[in-house]
Coordinates of C-alpha atoms in Angstrom, one line a residue:
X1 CA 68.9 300.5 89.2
X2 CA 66.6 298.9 92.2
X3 CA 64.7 300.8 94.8
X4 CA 65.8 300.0 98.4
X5 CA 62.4 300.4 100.2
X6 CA 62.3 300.1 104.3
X7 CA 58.9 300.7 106.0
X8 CA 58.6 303.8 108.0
X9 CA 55.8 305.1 110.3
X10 CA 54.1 306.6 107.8
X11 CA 54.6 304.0 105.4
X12 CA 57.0 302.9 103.0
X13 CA 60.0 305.0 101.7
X14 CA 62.9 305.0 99.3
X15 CA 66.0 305.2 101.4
X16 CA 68.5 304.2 98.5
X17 CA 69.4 304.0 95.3
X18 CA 71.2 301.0 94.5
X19 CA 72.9 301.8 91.0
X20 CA 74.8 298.6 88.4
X21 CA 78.1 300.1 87.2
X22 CA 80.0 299.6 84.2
X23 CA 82.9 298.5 85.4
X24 CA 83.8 297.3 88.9
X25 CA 85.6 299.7 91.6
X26 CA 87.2 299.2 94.3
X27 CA 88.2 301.1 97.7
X28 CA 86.7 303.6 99.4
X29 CA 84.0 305.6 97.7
X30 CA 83.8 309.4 98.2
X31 CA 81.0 310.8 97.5
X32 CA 81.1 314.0 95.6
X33 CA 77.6 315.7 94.1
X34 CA 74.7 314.3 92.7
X35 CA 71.7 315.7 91.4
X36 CA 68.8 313.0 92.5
X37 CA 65.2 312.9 91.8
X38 CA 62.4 310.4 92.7
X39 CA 59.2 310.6 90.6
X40 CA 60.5 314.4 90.2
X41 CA 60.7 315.2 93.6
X42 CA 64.4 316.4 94.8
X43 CA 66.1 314.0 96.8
X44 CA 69.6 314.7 99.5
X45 CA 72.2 312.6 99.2
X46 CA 73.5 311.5 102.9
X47 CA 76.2 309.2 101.6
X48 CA 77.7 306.9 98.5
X49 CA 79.4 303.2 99.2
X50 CA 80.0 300.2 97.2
X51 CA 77.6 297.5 97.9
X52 CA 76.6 294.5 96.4
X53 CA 73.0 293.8 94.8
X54 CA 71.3 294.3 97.6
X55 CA 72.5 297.5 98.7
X56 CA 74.6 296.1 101.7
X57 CA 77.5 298.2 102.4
X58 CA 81.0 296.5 101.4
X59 CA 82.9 298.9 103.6
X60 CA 86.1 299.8 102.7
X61 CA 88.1 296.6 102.4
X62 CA 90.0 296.2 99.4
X63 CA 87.5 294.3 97.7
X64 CA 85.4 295.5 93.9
X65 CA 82.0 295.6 93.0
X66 CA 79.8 296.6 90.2
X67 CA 77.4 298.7 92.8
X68 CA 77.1 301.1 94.3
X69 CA 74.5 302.5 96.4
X70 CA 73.2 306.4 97.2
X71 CA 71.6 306.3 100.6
X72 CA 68.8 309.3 100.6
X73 CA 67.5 311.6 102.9
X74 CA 63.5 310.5 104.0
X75 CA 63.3 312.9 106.8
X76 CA 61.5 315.5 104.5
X77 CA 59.6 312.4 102.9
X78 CA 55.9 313.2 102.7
X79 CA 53.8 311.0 105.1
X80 CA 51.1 310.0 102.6
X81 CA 50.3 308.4 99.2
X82 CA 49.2 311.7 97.8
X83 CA 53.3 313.1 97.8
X84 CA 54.9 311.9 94.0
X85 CA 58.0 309.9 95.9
X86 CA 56.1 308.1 97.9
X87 CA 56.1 304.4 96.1
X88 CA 52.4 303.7 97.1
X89 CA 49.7 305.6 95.8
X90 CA 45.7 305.3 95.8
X91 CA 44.4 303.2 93.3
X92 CA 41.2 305.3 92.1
X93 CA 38.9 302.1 91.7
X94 CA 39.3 300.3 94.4
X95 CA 40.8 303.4 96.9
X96 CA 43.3 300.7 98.1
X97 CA 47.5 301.5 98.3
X98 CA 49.1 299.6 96.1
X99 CA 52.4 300.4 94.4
X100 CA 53.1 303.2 92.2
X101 CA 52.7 302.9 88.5
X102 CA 55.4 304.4 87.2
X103 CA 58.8 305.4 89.6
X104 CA 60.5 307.5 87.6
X105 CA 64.1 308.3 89.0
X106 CA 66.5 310.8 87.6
X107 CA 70.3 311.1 88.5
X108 CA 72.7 313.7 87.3
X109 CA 75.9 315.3 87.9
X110 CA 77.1 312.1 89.8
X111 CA 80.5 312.3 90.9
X112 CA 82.6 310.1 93.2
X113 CA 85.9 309.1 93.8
X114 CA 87.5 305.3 93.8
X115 CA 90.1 303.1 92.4
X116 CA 88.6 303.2 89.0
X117 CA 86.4 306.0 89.2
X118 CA 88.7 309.2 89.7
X119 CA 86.3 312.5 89.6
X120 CA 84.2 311.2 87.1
X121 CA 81.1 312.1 85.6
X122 CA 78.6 309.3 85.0
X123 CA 76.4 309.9 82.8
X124 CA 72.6 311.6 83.0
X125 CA 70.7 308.5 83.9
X126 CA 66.6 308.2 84.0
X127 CA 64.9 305.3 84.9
X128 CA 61.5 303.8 85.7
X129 CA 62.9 301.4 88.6
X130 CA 59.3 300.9 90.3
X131 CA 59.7 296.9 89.1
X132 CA 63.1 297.0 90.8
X133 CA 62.3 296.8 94.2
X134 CA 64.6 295.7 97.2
X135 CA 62.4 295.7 100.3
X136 CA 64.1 293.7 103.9
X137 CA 61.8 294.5 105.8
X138 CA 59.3 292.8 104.1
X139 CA 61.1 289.9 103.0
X140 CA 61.8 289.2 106.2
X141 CA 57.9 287.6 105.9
X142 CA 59.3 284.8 104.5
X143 CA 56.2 283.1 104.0
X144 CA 53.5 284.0 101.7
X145 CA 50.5 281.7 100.8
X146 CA 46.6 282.2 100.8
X147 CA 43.6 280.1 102.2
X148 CA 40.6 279.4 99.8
X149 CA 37.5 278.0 100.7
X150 CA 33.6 278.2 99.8
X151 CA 31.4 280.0 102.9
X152 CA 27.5 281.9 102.9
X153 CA 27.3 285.1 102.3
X154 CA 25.4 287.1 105.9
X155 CA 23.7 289.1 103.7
X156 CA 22.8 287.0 100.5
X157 CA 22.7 283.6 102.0
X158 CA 24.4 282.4 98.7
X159 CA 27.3 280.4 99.1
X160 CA 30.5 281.8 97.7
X161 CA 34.5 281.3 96.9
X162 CA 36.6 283.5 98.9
X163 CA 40.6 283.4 99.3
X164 CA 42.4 285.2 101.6
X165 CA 46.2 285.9 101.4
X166 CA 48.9 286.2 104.0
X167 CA 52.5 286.5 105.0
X168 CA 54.1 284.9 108.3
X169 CA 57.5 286.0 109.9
X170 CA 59.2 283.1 111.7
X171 CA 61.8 283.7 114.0
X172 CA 65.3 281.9 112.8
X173 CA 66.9 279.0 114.2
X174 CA 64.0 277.5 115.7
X175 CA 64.4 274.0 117.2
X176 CA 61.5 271.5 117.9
X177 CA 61.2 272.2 121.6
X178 CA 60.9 276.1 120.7
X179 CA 57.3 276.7 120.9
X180 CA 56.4 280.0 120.9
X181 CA 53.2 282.4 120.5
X182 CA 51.5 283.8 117.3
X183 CA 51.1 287.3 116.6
X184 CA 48.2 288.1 114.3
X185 CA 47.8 291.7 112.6
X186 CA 44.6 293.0 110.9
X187 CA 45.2 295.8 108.3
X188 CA 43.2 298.8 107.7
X189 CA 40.5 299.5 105.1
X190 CA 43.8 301.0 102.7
X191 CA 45.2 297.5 102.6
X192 CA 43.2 295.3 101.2
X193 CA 43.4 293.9 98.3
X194 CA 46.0 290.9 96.6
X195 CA 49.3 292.3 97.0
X196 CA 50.7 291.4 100.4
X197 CA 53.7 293.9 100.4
X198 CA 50.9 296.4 101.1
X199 CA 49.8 295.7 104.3
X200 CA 53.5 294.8 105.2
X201 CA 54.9 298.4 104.7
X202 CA 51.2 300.5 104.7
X203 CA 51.3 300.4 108.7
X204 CA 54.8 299.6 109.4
X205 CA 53.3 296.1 110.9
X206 CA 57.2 295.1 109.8
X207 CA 58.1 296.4 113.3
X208 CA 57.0 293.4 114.9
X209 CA 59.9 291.3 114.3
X210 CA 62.2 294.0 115.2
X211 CA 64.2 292.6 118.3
X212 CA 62.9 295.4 120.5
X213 CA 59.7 293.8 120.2
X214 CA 60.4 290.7 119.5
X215 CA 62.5 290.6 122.8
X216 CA 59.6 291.1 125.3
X217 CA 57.8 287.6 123.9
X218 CA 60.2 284.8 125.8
X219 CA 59.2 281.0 126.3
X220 CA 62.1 279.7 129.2
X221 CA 65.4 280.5 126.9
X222 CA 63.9 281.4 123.6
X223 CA 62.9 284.6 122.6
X224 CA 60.8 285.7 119.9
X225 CA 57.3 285.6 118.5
X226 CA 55.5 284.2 114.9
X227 CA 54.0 286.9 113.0
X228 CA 50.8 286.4 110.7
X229 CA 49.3 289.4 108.3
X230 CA 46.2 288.6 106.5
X231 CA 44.6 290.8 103.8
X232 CA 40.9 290.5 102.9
X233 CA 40.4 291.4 99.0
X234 CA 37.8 294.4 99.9
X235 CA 37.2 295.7 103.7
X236 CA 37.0 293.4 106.8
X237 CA 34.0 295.6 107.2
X238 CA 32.5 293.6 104.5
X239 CA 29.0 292.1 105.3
X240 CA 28.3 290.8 102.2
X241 CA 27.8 293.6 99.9
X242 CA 31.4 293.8 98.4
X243 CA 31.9 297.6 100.1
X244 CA 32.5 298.3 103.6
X245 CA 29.8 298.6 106.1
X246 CA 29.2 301.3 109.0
X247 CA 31.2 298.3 111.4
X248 CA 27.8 297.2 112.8
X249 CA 27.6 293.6 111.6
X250 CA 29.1 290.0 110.9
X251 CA 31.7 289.9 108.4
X252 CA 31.5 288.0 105.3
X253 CA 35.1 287.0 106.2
X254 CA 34.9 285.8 109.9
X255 CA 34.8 282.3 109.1
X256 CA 37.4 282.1 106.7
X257 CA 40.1 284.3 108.7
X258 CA 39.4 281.8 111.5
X259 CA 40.2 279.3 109.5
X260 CA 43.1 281.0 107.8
X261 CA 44.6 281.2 111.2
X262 CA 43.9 277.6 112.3
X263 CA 45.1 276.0 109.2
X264 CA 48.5 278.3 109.8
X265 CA 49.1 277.1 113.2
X266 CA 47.9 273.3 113.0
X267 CA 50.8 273.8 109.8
X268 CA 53.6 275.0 111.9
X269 CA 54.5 272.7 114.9
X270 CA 56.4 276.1 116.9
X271 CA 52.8 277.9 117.4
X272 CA 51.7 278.1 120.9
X273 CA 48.0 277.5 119.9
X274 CA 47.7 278.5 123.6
X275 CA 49.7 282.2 123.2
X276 CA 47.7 283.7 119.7
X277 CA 47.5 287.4 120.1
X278 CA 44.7 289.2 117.4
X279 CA 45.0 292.7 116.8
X280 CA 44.5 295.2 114.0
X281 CA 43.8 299.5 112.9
X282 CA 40.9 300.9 112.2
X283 CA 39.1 298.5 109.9
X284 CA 41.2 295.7 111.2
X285 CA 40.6 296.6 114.7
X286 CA 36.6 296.7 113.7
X287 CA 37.4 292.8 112.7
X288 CA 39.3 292.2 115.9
X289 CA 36.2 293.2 118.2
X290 CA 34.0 290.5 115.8
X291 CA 36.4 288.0 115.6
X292 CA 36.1 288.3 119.8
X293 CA 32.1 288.1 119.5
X294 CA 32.2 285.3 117.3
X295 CA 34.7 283.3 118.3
X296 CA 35.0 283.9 121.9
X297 CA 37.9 282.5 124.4
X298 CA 39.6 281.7 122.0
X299 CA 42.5 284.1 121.1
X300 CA 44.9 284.4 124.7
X301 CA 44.8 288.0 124.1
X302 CA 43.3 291.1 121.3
X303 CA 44.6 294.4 120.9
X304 CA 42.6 296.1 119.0
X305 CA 44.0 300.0 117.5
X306 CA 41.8 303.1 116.5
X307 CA 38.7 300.0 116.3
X308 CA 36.0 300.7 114.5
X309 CA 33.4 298.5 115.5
X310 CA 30.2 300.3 116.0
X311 CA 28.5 301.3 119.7
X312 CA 25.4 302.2 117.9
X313 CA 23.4 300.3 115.6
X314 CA 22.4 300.9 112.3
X315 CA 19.0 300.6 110.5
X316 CA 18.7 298.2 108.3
X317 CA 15.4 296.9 105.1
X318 CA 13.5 294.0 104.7
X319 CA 16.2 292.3 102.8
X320 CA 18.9 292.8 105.3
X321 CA 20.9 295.8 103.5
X322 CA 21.9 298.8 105.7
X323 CA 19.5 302.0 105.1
X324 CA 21.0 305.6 104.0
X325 CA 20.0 309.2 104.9
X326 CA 21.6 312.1 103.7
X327 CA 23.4 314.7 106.2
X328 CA 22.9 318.6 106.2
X329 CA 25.6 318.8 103.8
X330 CA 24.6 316.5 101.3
X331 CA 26.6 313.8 102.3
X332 CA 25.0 309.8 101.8
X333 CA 25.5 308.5 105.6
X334 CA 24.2 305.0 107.1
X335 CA 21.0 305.9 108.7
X336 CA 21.6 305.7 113.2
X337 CA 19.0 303.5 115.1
X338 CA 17.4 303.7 118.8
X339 CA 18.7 300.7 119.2
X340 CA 22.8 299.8 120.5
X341 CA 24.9 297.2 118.1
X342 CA 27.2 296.5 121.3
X343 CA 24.5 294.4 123.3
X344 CA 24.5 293.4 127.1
X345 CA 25.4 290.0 126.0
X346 CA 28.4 291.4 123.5
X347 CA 29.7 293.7 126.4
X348 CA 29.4 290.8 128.8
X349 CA 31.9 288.5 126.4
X350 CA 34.2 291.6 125.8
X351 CA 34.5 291.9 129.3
X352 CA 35.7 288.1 130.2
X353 CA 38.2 288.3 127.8
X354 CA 42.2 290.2 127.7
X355 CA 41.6 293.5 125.6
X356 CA 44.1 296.6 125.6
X357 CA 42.6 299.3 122.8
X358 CA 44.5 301.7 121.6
X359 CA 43.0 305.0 120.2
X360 CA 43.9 308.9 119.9
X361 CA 41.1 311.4 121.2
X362 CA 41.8 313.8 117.9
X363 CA 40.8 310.5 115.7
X364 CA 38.3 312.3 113.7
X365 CA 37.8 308.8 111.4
X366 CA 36.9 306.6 114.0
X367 CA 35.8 309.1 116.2
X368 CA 36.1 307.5 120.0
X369 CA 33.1 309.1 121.7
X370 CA 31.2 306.7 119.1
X371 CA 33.2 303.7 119.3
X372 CA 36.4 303.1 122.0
X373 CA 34.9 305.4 124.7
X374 CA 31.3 304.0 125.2
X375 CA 32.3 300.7 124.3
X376 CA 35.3 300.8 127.2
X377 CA 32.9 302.0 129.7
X378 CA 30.5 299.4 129.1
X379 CA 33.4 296.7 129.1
X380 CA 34.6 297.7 132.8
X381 CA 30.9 298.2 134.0
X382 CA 30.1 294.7 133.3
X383 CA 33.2 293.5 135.7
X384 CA 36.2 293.1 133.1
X385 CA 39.4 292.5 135.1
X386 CA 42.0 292.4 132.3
X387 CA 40.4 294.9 129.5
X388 CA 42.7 298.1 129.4
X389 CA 42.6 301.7 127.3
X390 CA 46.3 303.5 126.0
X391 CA 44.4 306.9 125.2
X392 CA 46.9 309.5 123.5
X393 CA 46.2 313.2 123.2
X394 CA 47.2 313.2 119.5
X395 CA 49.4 311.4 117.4
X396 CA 53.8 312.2 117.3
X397 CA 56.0 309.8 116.2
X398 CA 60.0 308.8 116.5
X399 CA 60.6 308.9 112.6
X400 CA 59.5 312.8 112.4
X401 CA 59.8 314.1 115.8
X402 CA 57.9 317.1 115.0
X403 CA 55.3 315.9 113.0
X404 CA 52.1 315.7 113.9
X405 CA 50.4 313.2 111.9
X406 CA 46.5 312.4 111.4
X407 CA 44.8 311.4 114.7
X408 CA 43.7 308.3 113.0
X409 CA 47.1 307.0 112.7
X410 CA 47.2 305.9 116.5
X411 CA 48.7 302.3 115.7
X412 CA 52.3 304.3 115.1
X413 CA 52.3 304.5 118.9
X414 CA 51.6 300.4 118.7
X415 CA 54.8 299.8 116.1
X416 CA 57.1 302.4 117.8
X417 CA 57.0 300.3 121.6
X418 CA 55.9 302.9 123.4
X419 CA 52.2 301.4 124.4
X420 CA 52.6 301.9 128.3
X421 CA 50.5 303.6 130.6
X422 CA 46.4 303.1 130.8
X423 CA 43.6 304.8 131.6
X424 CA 42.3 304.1 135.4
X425 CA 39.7 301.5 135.4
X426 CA 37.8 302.2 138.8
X427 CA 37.9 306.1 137.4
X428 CA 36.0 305.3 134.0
X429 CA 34.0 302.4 136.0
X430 CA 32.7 305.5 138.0
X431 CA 31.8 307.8 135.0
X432 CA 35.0 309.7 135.6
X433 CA 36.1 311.2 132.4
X434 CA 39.2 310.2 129.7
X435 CA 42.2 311.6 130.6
X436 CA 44.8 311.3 127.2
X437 CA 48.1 312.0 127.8
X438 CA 51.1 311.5 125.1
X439 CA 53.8 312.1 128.1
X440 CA 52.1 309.3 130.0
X441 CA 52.0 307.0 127.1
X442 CA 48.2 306.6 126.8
X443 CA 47.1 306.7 130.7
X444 CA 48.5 307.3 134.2
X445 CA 47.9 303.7 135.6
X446 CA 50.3 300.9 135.1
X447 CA 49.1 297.6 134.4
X448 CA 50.1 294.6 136.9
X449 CA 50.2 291.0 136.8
X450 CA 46.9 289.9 137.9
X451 CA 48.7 286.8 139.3
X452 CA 50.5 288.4 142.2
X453 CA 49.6 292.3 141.4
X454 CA 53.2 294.0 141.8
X455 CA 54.7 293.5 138.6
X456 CA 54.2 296.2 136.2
X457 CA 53.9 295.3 132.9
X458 CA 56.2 297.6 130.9
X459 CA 54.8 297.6 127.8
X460 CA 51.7 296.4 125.7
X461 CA 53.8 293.5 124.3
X462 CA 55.3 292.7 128.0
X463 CA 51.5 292.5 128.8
X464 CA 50.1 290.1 126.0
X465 CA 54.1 287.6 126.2
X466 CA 52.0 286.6 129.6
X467 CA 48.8 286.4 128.7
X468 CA 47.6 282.7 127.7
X469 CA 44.1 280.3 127.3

C-alpha cells in the first residue's frame, strides 16, 4: 500500500490510498463499502478506480491492473500537526515538522465490483505505509542538492561548516533562448531542518508551479517561472547561537543562502539573473527583510509574508548574546531596548527597493503593530515608490471555505492567487490608519505600472513578472 500525499493549505494530506492487488482486474470498478482508517482516525471514501502505481486513474477502458486506488475525503482533515492523520507531526527535540513516525492505516469491509472481483470481500488489511509515500506535488521539484561551505559565526567569530539544502522546480520543455525569472521561497521556523519534502508541502509553497501562477510570469512567448526552496538546518533567525533569535540581527546564514542562490543560477543557463524574486513566512520573511539589508539591489523584487524582522531592538551583553527578562506571567522573554533595530539608514534601503508584504491584523505570532505596521510606515515616509502592504482582516482559505485558520497563516492568501488589493500609500504616509479588508483582498488601492501608471497589476505575481534590476 503507498500514501498519495498532495499539499493542501494547511499542509500536507492523504487524499488516497493506492492499494497492490492479488490478482489483476479489469473494467470498471464499483465501489461498494469500506471501512478506512488513517493513524485511527475514520476516513470517507469518495470513490474506487483501477490505477497504476502511482495512483493515476486507468479509466474504464478495457485494460487490467494490479491497483487500485481509494480516493478519500480531506475536507474534515484537521489543519495541523497535532490531528493523528495528518502525516507530519512535531518532532519534540527540535519542534520542527517532519514526517510521521508511524502511519498506521486500517482497511476493512472492502467491497467492489470488476471483472475479477465480483462482490468480494478483501481481506482486513493493516499497514504502516508512512515509508510508502507517493507525493506529485513535490516531485514536481525535480531538483534537490545542497550548498556547503565554511563562513564566521556573527556572534562567536569562529569559523564554521554550514550546508544548506534545496529543491528547484524547472518549468518543462525549456529551450536555450527561454530565459526566464527565479522565484525564491523562505520557509518558516517549522521547516527547517534536512528533509526538503517539509518545506515543500508545510506551506503549500508547491502552488507556485501550478499554471495559475505560473501563467502570470511570461518572457515574449514563454511562460513560466524557476522555483528555488531553501531550508536552513535550525531557524533563519539564527545569529549564531544555534536557536532562533527575537529577529533583530544578522543571520548566521546570510552569506551562505546568497551564495546558495548564486551558485543555482550561474548553474542553470534559463535564470534571468535580472528577474530573482525573494520571499518567505514568518521566519522566512524575517530572512527576506536581512537578505534586503545585506545584500541590497540586488534581488528585482521581495515579498516578504507575516515578516518577522524586528522594529524594535533588543538588548544585548558584553559578549554579544541577546539579554532575557521575565514577563508577569513568568514567561523568559528577550529583554526590549530604547533603541529601534530598523534604523534611518535600514528604512532608507527598504524604501529604494520593490517590496509587497503580506500580513493578517489577527497575527497574534508576529504581531504587526510590532513588525509590518511600523516598519511599512517608516518605508513610505522615507519616499518608497514601489513598497506595497496586502493587509487581511483574518485568515479564510479556498480548501475549507469556512474555516477560519490561525492569523499567522497569512501566506495561504500568497499560495491561493488572490494577493490583489493594497493598502493606500499617501493614507499611511499621512498617519492614516490600517484598513484590512478580506473582500478587498488585502487593501482598497490597486497597484499600477509605475512606467505609464494605468495598468493595474492584477495580482501580486502580475506585479513582481514586471519587476526587474
Amino acid at each position: 500500500m503507498s500514501l498519495y500525499i498532495n499539499g493542501f493549505e494547511w499542509g500536507p494530506a492523504v487524499s488516497r490510498l493506492v492499494l497492490a492487488l492479488g490478482q489483476p482486474v479489469s473494467g470498471e470498478v464499483k465501489f461498494t463499502s469500506a471501512v478506512v482508517k488513517t493513524n485511527d482516525v475514520e476516513r470517507k471514501v469518495l470513490a474506487a478506480y483501477l490505477s497504476n502505481s502511482e495512483g493515476h486513474h486507468l479509466g474504464e477502458s478495457e485494460v487490467s491492473s494490479l491497483f487500485v486506488t481509494l480516493e478519500l475525503d480531506t475536507h474534515y482533515h484537521a489543519k495541523s500537526p497535532g490531528n493523528k492523520a495528518h502525516p507530519f507531526e512535531l518532532d519534540p527535540v527540535t519542534g520542527f515538522s517532519r514526517w510521521a513516525q508511524t502511519y498506521v492505516v486500517s482497511i476493512t469491509d472492502l467491497k467492489f465490483t470488476a471483472a475479477e472481483y465480483q462482490e468480494e470481500l478483501v481481506g482486513e488489511i493493516r499497514v504502516d505505509a508512512i515509508d510508502q509515500r507517493i507525493s506529485p506535488d513535490s516531485d514536481a521539484f525535480s531538483i534537490r542538492s545542497a550548498y556547503s561551505g565554511d563562513y564566521v559565526n556573527p556572534t562567536t567569530g569562529k569559523v564554521e561548516a554550514q550546508r544548506l539544502t534545496y529543491a528547484a522546480y524547472e518549468p518543462e520543455d525549456l529551450s536555450p533562448v527561454d530565459i526566464l525569472p527565479l522565484i525564491v521561497w523562505l520557509h518558516g521556523s517549522a521547516e527547517g531542518g534536512t528533509d526538503i519534502e517539509v518545506p515543500l508541502l508545510g506551506n503549500e509553497v508547491t502552488a507556485l508551479t501550478r499554471p495559475e501562477i505560473q501563467s502570470q510570469f511570461t518572457n515574449g512567448l514563454r511562460q513560466g517561472a524557476h522555483v528555488l526552496v531553501v531550508q536552513t538546518p535550525t531557524f533563519w533567525m539564527d545569529e549564531g547561537e544555534d536557536r532562533t533569535g527575537p529577529g533583530a540581527g544578522k543571520s548566521r546564514y546570510t552569506e551562505i543562502l546568497m551564495d546558495t542562490i548564486r551558485q543555482y543560477v550561474d548553474g542553470h543557463d534559463n535564470v534571468d539573473g535580472h528577474r530573482i524574486y525573494l520571499g518567505g513566512c514568518s521566519n522566512g520573511g524575517y530572512m527576506t527583510i536581512n537578505m534586503l539589508l545585506e545584500y541590497p539591489q540586488t534581488f528585482a523584487a521581495a515579498f516578504p509574508v507575516a515578516e518577522a524582522y524586528s522594529f524594535y531592538g533588543f538588548e544585548r551583553d558584553r559578549r554579544g548574546y541577546y539579554e532575557t527578562t521575565t514577563d508577569r506571567f513568568g514567561n523568559l522573554r528577550y529583554k526590549p531596548s530604547q533603541t529601534l533595530c530598523l534604523t534611518d539608514d535600514k528604512i532608507r534601503l527598504l524604501a529604494s527597493e520593490a517590496i509587497w508584504f503580506v500580513h493578517a491584523a489577527n497575527d497574534h505570532t508576529v504581531v504587526p503593530f510590532l513588525t509590518v505596521e511600523p516598519t511599512y510606515r517608516r518605508i513610505v515616509k522615507a519616499g518608497a515608490s514601489n513598497v506595497w502592504f496586502s493587509y487581511f482582516e483574518t485568515v479564510r482559505g479556498l480548501d475549507e471555505l469556512d474555516e477560519k485558520y490561525d492569523g499567522h497563516l497569512s501566506w495561504i492568501y500568497l499560495f491561493n492567487n488572490q494577493v490583489r488589493g493594497v493598502q493606500h500609500p499617501q493614507r499611511i504616509r499621512q498617519d492614516s490608519r490600517y484598513e484590512p479588508s478580506n473582500a478587498l483582498f488585502g487593501g482598497s488601492y490597486k497597484v499600477t505600472d509605475d512606467t505609464d501608471g494605468v495598468e493595474e497589476f492584477e495580482t501580486i505575481f502580475h506585479w513582481m513578472n514586471k519587476q526587474r534590476l
